[in-house]
Coordinates of C-alpha atoms and ligand atoms in Angstrom, one line a residue:
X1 CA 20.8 13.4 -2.0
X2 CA 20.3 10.5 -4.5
X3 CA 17.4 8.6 -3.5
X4 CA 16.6 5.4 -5.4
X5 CA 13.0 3.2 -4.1
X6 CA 13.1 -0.8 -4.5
X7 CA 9.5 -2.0 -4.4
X8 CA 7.5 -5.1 -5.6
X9 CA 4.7 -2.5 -6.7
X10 CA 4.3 1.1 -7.9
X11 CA 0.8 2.5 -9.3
X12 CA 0.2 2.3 -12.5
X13 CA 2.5 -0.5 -13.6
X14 CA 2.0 -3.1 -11.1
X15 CA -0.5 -2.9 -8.1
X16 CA -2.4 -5.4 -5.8
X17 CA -2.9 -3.1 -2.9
X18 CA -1.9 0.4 -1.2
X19 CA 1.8 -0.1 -1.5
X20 CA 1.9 0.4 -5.4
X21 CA 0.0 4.1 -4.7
X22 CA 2.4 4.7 -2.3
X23 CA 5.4 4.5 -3.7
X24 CA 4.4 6.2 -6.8
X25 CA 2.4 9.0 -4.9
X26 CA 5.6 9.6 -2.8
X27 CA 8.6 9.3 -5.5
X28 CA 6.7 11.8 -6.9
X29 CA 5.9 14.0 -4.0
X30 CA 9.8 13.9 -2.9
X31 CA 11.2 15.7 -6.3
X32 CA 8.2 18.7 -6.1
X33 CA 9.2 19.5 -1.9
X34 CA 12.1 21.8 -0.9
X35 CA 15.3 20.8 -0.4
X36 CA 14.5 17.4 -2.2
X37 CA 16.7 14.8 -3.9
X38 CA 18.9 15.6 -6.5
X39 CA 17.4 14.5 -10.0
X40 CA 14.7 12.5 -10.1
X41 CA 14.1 9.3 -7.3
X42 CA 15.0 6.1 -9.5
X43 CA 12.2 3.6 -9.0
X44 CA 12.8 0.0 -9.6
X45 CA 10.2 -2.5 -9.5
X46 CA 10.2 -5.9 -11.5
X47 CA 8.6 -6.2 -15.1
X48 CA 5.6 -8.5 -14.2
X49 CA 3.7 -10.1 -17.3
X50 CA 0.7 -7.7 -16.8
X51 CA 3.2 -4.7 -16.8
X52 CA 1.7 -2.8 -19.8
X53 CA 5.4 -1.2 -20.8
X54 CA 4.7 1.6 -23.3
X55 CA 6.2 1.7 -26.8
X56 CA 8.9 4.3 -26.0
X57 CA 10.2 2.5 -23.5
X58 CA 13.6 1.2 -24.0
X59 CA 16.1 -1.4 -22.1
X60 CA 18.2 1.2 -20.9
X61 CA 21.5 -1.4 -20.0
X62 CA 22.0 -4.9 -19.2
X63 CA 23.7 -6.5 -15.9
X64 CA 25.2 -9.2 -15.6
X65 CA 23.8 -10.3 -12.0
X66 CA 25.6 -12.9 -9.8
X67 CA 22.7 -15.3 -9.7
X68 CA 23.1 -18.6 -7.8
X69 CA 20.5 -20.3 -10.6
X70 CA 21.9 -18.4 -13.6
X71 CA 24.5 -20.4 -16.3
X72 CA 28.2 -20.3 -14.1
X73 CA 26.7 -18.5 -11.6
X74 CA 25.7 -14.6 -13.4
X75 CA 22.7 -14.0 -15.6
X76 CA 22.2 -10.5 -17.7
X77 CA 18.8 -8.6 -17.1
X78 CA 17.9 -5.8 -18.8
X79 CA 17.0 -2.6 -16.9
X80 CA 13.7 -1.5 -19.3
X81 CA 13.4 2.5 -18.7
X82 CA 10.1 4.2 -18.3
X83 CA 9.4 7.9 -17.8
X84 CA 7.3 7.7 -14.9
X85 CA 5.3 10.9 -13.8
X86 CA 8.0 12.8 -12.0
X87 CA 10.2 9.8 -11.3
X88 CA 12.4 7.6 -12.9
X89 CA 10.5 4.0 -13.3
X90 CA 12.7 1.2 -14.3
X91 CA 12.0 -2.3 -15.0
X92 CA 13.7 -5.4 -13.8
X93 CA 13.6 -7.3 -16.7
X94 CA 14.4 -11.3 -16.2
X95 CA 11.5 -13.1 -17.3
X96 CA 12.3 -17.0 -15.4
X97 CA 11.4 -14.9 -12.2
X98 CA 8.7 -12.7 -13.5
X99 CA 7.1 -13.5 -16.3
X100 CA 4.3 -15.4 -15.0
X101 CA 0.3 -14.5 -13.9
X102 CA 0.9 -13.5 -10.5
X103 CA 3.4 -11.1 -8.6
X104 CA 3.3 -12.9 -5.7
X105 CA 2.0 -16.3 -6.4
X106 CA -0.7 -18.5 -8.1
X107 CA -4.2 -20.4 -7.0
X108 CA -2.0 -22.8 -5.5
X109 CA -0.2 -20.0 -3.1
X110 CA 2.5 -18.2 -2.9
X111 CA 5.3 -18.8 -5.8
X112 CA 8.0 -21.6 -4.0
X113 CA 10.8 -19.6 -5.4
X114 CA 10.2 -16.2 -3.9
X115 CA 13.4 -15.9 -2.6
X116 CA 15.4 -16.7 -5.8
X117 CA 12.4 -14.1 -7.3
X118 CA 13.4 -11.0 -4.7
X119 CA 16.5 -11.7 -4.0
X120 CA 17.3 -11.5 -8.5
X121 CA 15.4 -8.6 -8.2
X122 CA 17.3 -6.8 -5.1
X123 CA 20.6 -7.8 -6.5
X124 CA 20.4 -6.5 -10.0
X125 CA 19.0 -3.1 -8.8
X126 CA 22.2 -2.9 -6.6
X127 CA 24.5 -4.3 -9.7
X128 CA 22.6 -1.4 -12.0
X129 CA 23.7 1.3 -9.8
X130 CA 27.3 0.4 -9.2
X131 CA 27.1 0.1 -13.5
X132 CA 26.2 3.4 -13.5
X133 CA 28.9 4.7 -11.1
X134 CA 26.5 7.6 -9.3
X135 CA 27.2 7.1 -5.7
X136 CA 23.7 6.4 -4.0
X137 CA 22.7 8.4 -0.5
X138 CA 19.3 6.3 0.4
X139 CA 17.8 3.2 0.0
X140 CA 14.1 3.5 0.3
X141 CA 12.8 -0.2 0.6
X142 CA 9.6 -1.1 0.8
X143 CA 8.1 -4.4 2.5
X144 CA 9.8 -7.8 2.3
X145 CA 10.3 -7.7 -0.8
X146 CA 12.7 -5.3 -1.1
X147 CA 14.4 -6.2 2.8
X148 CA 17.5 -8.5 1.0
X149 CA 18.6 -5.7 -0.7
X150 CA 20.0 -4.3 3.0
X151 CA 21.1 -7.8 3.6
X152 CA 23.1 -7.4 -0.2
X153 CA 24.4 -4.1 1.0
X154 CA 26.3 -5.4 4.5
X155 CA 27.3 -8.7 2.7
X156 CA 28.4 -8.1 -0.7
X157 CA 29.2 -4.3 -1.2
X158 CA 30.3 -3.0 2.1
X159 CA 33.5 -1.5 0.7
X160 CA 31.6 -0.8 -2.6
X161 CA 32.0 3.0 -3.7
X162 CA 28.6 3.4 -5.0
X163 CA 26.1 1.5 -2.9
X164 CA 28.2 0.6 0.3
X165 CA 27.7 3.8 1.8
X166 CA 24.0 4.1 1.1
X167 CA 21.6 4.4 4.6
X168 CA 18.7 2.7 4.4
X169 CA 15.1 3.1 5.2
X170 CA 13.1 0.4 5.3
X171 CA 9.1 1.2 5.1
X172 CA 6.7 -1.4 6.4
X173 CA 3.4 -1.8 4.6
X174 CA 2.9 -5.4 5.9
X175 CA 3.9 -6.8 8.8
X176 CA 2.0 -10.1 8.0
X177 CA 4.1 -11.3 4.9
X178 CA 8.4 -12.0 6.2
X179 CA 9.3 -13.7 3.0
X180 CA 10.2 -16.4 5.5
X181 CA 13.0 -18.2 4.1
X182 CA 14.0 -21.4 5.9
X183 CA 18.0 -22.4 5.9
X184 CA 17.7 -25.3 3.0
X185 CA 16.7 -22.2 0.2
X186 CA 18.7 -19.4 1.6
X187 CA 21.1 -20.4 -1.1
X188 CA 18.5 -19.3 -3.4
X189 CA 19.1 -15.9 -2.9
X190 CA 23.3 -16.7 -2.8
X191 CA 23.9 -16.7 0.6
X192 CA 25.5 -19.6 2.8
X193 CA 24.4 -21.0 6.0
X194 CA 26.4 -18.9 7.9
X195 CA 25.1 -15.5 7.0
X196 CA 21.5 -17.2 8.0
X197 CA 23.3 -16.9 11.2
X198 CA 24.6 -13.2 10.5
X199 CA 21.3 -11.7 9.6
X200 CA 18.9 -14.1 11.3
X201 CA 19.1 -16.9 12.8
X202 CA 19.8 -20.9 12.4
X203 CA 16.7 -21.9 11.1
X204 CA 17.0 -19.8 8.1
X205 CA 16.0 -15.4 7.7
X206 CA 13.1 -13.9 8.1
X207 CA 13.6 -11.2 5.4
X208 CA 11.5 -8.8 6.5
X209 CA 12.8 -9.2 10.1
X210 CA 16.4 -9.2 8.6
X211 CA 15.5 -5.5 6.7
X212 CA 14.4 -4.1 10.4
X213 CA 17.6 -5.0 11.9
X214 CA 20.1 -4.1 9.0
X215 CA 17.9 -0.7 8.1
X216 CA 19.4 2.8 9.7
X217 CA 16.3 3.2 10.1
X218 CA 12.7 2.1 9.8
X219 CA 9.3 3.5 9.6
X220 CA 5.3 2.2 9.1
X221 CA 2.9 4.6 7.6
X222 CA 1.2 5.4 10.2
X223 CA 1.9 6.8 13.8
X224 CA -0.8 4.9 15.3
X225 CA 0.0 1.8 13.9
X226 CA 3.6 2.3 14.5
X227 CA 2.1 2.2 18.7
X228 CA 0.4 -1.1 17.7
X229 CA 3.3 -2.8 16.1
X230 CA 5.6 -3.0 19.0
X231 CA 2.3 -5.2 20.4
X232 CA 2.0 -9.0 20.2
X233 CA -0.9 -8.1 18.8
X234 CA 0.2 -6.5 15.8
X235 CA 3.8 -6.9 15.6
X236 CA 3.4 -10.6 13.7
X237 CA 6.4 -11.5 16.3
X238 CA 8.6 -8.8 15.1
X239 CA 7.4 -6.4 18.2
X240 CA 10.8 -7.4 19.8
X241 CA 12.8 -5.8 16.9
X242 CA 10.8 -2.8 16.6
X243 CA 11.1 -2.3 19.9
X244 CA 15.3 -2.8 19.8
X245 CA 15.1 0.1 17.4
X246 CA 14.4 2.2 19.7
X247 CA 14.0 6.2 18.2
X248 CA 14.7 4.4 14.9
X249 CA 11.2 3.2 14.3
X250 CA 8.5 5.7 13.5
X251 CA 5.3 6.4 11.8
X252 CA 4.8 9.0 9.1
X253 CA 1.5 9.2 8.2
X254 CA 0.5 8.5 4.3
X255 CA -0.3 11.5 2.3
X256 CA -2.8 11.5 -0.9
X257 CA -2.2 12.6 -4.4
X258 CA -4.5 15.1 -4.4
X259 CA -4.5 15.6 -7.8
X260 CA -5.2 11.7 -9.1
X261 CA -8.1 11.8 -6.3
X262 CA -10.0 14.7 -6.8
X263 CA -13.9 14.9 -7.1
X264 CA -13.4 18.3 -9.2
X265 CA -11.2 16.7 -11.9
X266 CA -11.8 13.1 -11.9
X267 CA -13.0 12.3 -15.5
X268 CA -14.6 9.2 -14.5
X269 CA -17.4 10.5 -12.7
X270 CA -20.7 11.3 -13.6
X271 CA -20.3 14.6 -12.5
X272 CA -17.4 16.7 -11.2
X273 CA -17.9 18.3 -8.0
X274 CA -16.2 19.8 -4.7
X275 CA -16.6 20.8 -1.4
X276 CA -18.2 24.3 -2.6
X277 CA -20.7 23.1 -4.5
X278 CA -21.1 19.0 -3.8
X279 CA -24.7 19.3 -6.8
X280 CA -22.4 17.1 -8.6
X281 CA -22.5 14.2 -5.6
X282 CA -25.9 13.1 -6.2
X283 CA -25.5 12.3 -10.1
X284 CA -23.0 10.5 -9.2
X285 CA -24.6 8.6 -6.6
X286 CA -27.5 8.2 -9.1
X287 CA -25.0 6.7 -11.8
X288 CA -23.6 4.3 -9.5
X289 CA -26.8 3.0 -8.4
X290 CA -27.8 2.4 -11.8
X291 CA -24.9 0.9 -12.9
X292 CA -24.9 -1.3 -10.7
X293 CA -28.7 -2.6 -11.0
X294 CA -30.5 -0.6 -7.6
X295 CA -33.2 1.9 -7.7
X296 CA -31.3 5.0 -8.4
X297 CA -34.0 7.7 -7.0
X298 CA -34.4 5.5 -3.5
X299 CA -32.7 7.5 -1.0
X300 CA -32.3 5.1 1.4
X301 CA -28.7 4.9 2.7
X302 CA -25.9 3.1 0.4
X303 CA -22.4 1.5 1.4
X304 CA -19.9 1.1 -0.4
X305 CA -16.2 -1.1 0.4
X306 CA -13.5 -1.3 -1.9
X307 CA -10.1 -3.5 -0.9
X308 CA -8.2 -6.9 -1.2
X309 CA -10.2 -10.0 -0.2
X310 CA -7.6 -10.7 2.4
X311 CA -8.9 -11.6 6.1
X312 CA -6.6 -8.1 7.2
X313 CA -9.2 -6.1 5.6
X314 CA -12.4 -7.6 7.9
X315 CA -14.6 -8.4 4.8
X316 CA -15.9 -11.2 6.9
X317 CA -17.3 -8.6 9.8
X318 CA -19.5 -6.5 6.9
X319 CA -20.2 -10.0 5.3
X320 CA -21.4 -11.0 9.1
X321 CA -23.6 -7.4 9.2
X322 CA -25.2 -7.8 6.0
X323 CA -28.2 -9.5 6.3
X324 CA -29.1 -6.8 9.2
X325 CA -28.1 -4.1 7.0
X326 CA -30.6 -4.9 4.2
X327 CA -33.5 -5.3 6.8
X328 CA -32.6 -1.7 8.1
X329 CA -33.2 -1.2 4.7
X330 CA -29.3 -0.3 3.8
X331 CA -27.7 -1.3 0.3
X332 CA -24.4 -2.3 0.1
X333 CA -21.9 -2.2 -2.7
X334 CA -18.4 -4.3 -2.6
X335 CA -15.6 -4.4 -4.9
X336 CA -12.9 -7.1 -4.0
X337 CA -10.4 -9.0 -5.4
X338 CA -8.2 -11.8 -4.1
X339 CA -9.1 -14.7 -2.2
X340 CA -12.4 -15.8 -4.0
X341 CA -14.3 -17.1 -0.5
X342 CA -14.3 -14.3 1.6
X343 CA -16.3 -13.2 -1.3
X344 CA -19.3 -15.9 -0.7
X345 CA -21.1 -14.0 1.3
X346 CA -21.2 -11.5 -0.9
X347 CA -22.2 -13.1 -3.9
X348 CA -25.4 -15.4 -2.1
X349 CA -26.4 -12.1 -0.8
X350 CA -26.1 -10.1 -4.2
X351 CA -28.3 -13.1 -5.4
X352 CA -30.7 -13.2 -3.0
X353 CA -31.1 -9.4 -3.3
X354 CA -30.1 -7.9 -6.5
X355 CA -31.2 -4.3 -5.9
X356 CA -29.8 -4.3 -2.8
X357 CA -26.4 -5.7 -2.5
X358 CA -23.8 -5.9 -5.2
X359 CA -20.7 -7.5 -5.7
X360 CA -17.9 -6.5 -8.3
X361 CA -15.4 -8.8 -7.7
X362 CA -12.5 -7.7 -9.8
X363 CA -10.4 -5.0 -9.7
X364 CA -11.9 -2.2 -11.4
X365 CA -10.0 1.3 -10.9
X366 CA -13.1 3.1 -12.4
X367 CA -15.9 1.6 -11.0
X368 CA -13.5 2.4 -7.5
X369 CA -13.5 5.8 -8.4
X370 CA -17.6 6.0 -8.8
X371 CA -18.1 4.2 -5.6
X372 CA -15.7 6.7 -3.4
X373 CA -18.1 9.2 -4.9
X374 CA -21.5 7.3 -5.4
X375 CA -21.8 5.5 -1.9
X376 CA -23.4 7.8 1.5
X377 CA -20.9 6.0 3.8
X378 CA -17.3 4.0 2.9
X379 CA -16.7 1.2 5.1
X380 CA -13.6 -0.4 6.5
X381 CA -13.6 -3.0 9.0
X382 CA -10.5 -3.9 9.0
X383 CA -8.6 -5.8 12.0
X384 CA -5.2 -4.1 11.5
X385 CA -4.4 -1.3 8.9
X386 CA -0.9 0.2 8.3
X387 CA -2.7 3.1 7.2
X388 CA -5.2 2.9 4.7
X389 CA -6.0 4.7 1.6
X390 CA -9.9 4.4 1.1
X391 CA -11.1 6.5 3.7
X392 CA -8.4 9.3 2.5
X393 CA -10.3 9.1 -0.6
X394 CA -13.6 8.9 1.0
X395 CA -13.3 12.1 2.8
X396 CA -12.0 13.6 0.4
X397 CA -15.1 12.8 -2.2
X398 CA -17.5 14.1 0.5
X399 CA -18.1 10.3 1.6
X400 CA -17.8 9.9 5.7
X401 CA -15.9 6.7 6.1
X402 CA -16.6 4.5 8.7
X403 CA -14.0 2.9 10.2
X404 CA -12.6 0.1 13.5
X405 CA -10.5 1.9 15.4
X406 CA -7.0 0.7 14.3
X407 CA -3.9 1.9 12.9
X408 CA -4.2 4.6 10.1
X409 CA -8.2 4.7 10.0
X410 CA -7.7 5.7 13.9
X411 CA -5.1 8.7 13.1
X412 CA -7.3 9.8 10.0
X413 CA -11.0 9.6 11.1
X414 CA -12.8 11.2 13.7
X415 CA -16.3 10.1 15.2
X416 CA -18.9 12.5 14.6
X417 CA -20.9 11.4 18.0
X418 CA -17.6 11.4 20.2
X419 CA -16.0 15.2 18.9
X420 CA -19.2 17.5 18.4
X421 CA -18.1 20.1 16.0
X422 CA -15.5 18.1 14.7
X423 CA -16.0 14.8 13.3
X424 CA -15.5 13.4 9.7
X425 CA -16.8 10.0 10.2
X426 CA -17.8 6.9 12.1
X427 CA -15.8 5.0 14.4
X428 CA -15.8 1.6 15.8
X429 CA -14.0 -0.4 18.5
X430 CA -14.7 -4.1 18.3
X431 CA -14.1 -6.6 15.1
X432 CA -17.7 -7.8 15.0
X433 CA -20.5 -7.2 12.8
X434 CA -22.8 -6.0 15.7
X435 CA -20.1 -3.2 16.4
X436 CA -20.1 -2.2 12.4
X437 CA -23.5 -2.6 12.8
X438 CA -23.9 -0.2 15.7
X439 CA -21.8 2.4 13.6
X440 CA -23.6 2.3 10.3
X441 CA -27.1 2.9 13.3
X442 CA -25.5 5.9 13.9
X443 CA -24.2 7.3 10.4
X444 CA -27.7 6.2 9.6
X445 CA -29.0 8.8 11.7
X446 CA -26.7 11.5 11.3
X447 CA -27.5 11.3 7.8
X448 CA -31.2 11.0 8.0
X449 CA -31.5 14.6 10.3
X450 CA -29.2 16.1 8.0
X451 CA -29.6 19.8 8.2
X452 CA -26.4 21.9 8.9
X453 CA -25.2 19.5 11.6
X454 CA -24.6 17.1 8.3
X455 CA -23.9 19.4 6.2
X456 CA -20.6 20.3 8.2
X457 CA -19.4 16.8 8.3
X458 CA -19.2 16.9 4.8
X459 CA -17.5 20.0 4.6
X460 CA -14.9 19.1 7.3
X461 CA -14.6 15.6 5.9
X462 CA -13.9 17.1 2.6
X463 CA -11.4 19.7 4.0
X464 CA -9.1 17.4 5.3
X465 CA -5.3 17.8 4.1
X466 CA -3.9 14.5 3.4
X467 CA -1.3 16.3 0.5
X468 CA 2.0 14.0 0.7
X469 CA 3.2 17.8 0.0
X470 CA 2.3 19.4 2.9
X471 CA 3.3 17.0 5.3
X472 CA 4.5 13.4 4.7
X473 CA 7.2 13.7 1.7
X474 CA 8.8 16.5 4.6
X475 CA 8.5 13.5 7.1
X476 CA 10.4 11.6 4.6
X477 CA 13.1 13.4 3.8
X478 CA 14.1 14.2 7.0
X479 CA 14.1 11.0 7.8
X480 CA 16.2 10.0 5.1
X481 CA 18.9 12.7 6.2
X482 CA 18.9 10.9 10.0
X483 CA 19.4 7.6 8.1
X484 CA 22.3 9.0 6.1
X485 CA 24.0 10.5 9.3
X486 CA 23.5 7.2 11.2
X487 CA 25.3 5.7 8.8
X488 CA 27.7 8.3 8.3
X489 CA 28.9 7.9 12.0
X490 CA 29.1 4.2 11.5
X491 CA 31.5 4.6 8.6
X492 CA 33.5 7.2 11.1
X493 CA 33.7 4.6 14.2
Ligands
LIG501 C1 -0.5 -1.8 3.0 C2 -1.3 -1.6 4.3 C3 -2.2 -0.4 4.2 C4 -1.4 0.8 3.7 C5 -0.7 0.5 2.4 C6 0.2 1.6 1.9 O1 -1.4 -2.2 2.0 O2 -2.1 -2.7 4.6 O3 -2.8 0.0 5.5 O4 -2.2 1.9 3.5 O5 0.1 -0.6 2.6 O6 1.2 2.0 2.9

């Protein structure tokens, strides 16, 4: 089976949220399962500015890419080759579409040209393969950003030897972002009018709606978000497609590299510890706290919360808690980045209290790593999540999580007060701070009588398999060998 991935992120070349961990934890995981691809999974992903491409790397061909902006209609984009940690990493090298500050877009929003932007991208991925003459199995496309490459596949290569009998499987990450594209730029991405009409509809195609329907088949990373989705209130108005699908849409849960998050090996940590000897915990805790300006022998209770400043991830509900929190006597620490006002709560409060609340508002992979560890609870209030990586990480470094009950944090966490002799964390039902609130009451007090009760919370929590080897990249593959057979059959009928 030759498996290539088209993303718009992969870890540690280019990431703004979970979907760059993914894709690199799971190209990885595919080629070290049984009965995996054959050879290494190609992943493509554009050269951003910020990719930091190392000196060995080397432009490993050029295509020339039918390109509705490019001089009489191609342009030639070099594929830059990277040896990625048990994958093949290549870079989509045409700097008018991404060379610039932001992967997505600017202050000013998102970039006006997206389309021309993924739609380059998709098509020269598909042009590099038929170059290299390898017939391709499976088309693992992640997100939006990544959907035209289906469209490409049905429109332009149908017949095509190399890609045209590829199955696809498109994962969703996001349900919020379509890459709407409205019918005046669908030329952008060198369509006509008419296959608006094909894929989508008059008005113009909703890409990421247009990748559900072309796919074989499709999948969300979690099972319990995979429920929600075919909701109005999750589904972002593509319940009804997801719902067409049928046996075709499913969650596999996300694993965890195990071995880039571990508490035993992680060299960024103060001390190294696991879940037979957790001494280490509480230097790191100490090291945290002083790092960031609090009282590092106060015991009292510290939160931590670690995400994209993006209304999906409910840093408005903690931001709503706070001022509660720090009369209970609770310190918080925050690391965001993105949209710089749902940080403002933050920031008056990190002022008004310095050795109580903090705010790093970048993105900061090793302060992230001392604050899984550091931190007595990791929060995530968020109003819909996919799946979730933090509280994966969190139980994992010995930190309960607590969590709303959605999506992934729902299929991952269990409440310590609702399964006596089996919980690994907190859980909460309703968006508002008073519910977070209630929670962080309870973890409170879990935490204060200790004893073995606690103890065995941190053992479990710490116990839990999340290994994209033991369970997910499985998931995976055999769903990549239904996609192929669904679209096997098709090329029978
Ligand atoms: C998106 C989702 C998140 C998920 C990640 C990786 O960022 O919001 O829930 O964990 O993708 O699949």
């Amino acid at each position: 089976m030759r498996v290539v991935f088209i993303a718009s992120e992969c870890e540690p070349w280019a990431k703004s949220g979970g979907l760059g961990d993914v894709v690199d934890a799971l190209a990885r995981a595919l080629g070290q399962v049984g009965d995996g691809p054959d050879g290494p999974v190609d992943v493509f992903i554009p050269r951003y500015r910020s990719v930091a491409v190392p000196a060995e790397a080397k432009v490993g061909r050029t295509v020339a890419v039918p390109d509705p902006r490019g001089r009489r209609g191609t342009t030639k984009v070099d594929i830059v080759e990277v040896a990625g940690n048990g994958y093949r990493l290549r870079l989509v090298d045409a700097p008018a579409a991404f060379d610039r500050d932001g992967y997505y877009g600017d202050r000013d929003g998102d970039y006006p040209d997206n389309a021309w932007r993924f739609g380059l991208f998709c098509r020269t991925v598909l042009e590099t393969l038929r170059s290299e003459d390898r017939p391709v199995d499976l088309l693992s496309l992640h997100d939006w950003h990544a959907s035209p490459a289906a469209i490409f596949r049905d429109r332009f290569y149908a017949d095509d030897r190399v890609v045209g009998r590829a199955a696809v499987v498109l994962t969703l990450h996001n349900l919020a972002y379509h890459g709407w594209t409205p019918l005046i730029e669908v030329d952008q991405l060198g369509l006509a009018e008419r296959d608006a009409l094909r894929f989508w509809d008059a008005a113009g195609i909703d890409l990421l709606g247009a990748g559900i329907r072309t796919a074989e088949v499709v999948n969300t990373v979690s099972p319990g978000f995979a429920r929600e989705a075919l909701t109005p209130a999750f589904g972002m108005g593509l319940e009804g497609l997801l719902h067409e699908k049928g046996s075709r849409f499913v969650g596999i849960l996300n694993g965890l590299d195990t071995d880039l998050w571990d508490p035993a090996r992680d060299r960024v940590l103060a001390a190294p510890y696991d879940r037979s000897d957790r001494t280490g915990k509480a230097l790191c805790r100490a090291d945290l706290l002083e790092r960031n300006g609090f009282d590092p022998d106060d015991v009292g209770p510290v939160l931590g919360a670690i995400g994209r400043l993006d209304p999906q991830k409910g840093f408005d509900i903690l931001g709503g808690a706070l001022e509660r929190l720090v009369k209970r006597g609770v310190r918080v620490i925050v690391q965001g980045s993105g949209d710089p006002s749902l940080a403002d709560p933050f920031r008056r409060a990190a002022r008004r209290h310095p050795r109580r609340v903090a705010l790093i508002e970048r993105f900061d992979r090793e302060m992230a790593r001392r604050i899984y560890a550091g931190v007595d609870f990791f929060v995530m209030p968020s109003r819909f999540e996919p799946c979730g990586q933090g509280q994966m990480i969190s139980l994992r470094y010995g930190t309960p999580p607590i969590v709303r009950r959605t999506g992934g944090l729902a299929d991952t966490v269990i409440d310590a007060d609702e399964r006596e002799g089996q919980g690994t964390g907190f859980v909460f039902d309703a968006a508002t701070p008073r519910a977070l609130a209630g929670a962080v009451d309870r973890a409170i007090a879990w935490r204060a009588a200790g004893g073995g009760r606690w103890a065995h919370l941190l053992d479990r929590a710490m116990a839990v398999d999340f290994d994209w080897r033991s369970s997910s990249a499985p998931h995976y593959l055999e769903l990549f060998g239904r996609a192929m057979e669904i679209r096997a059959e098709a090329a029978r009928a």
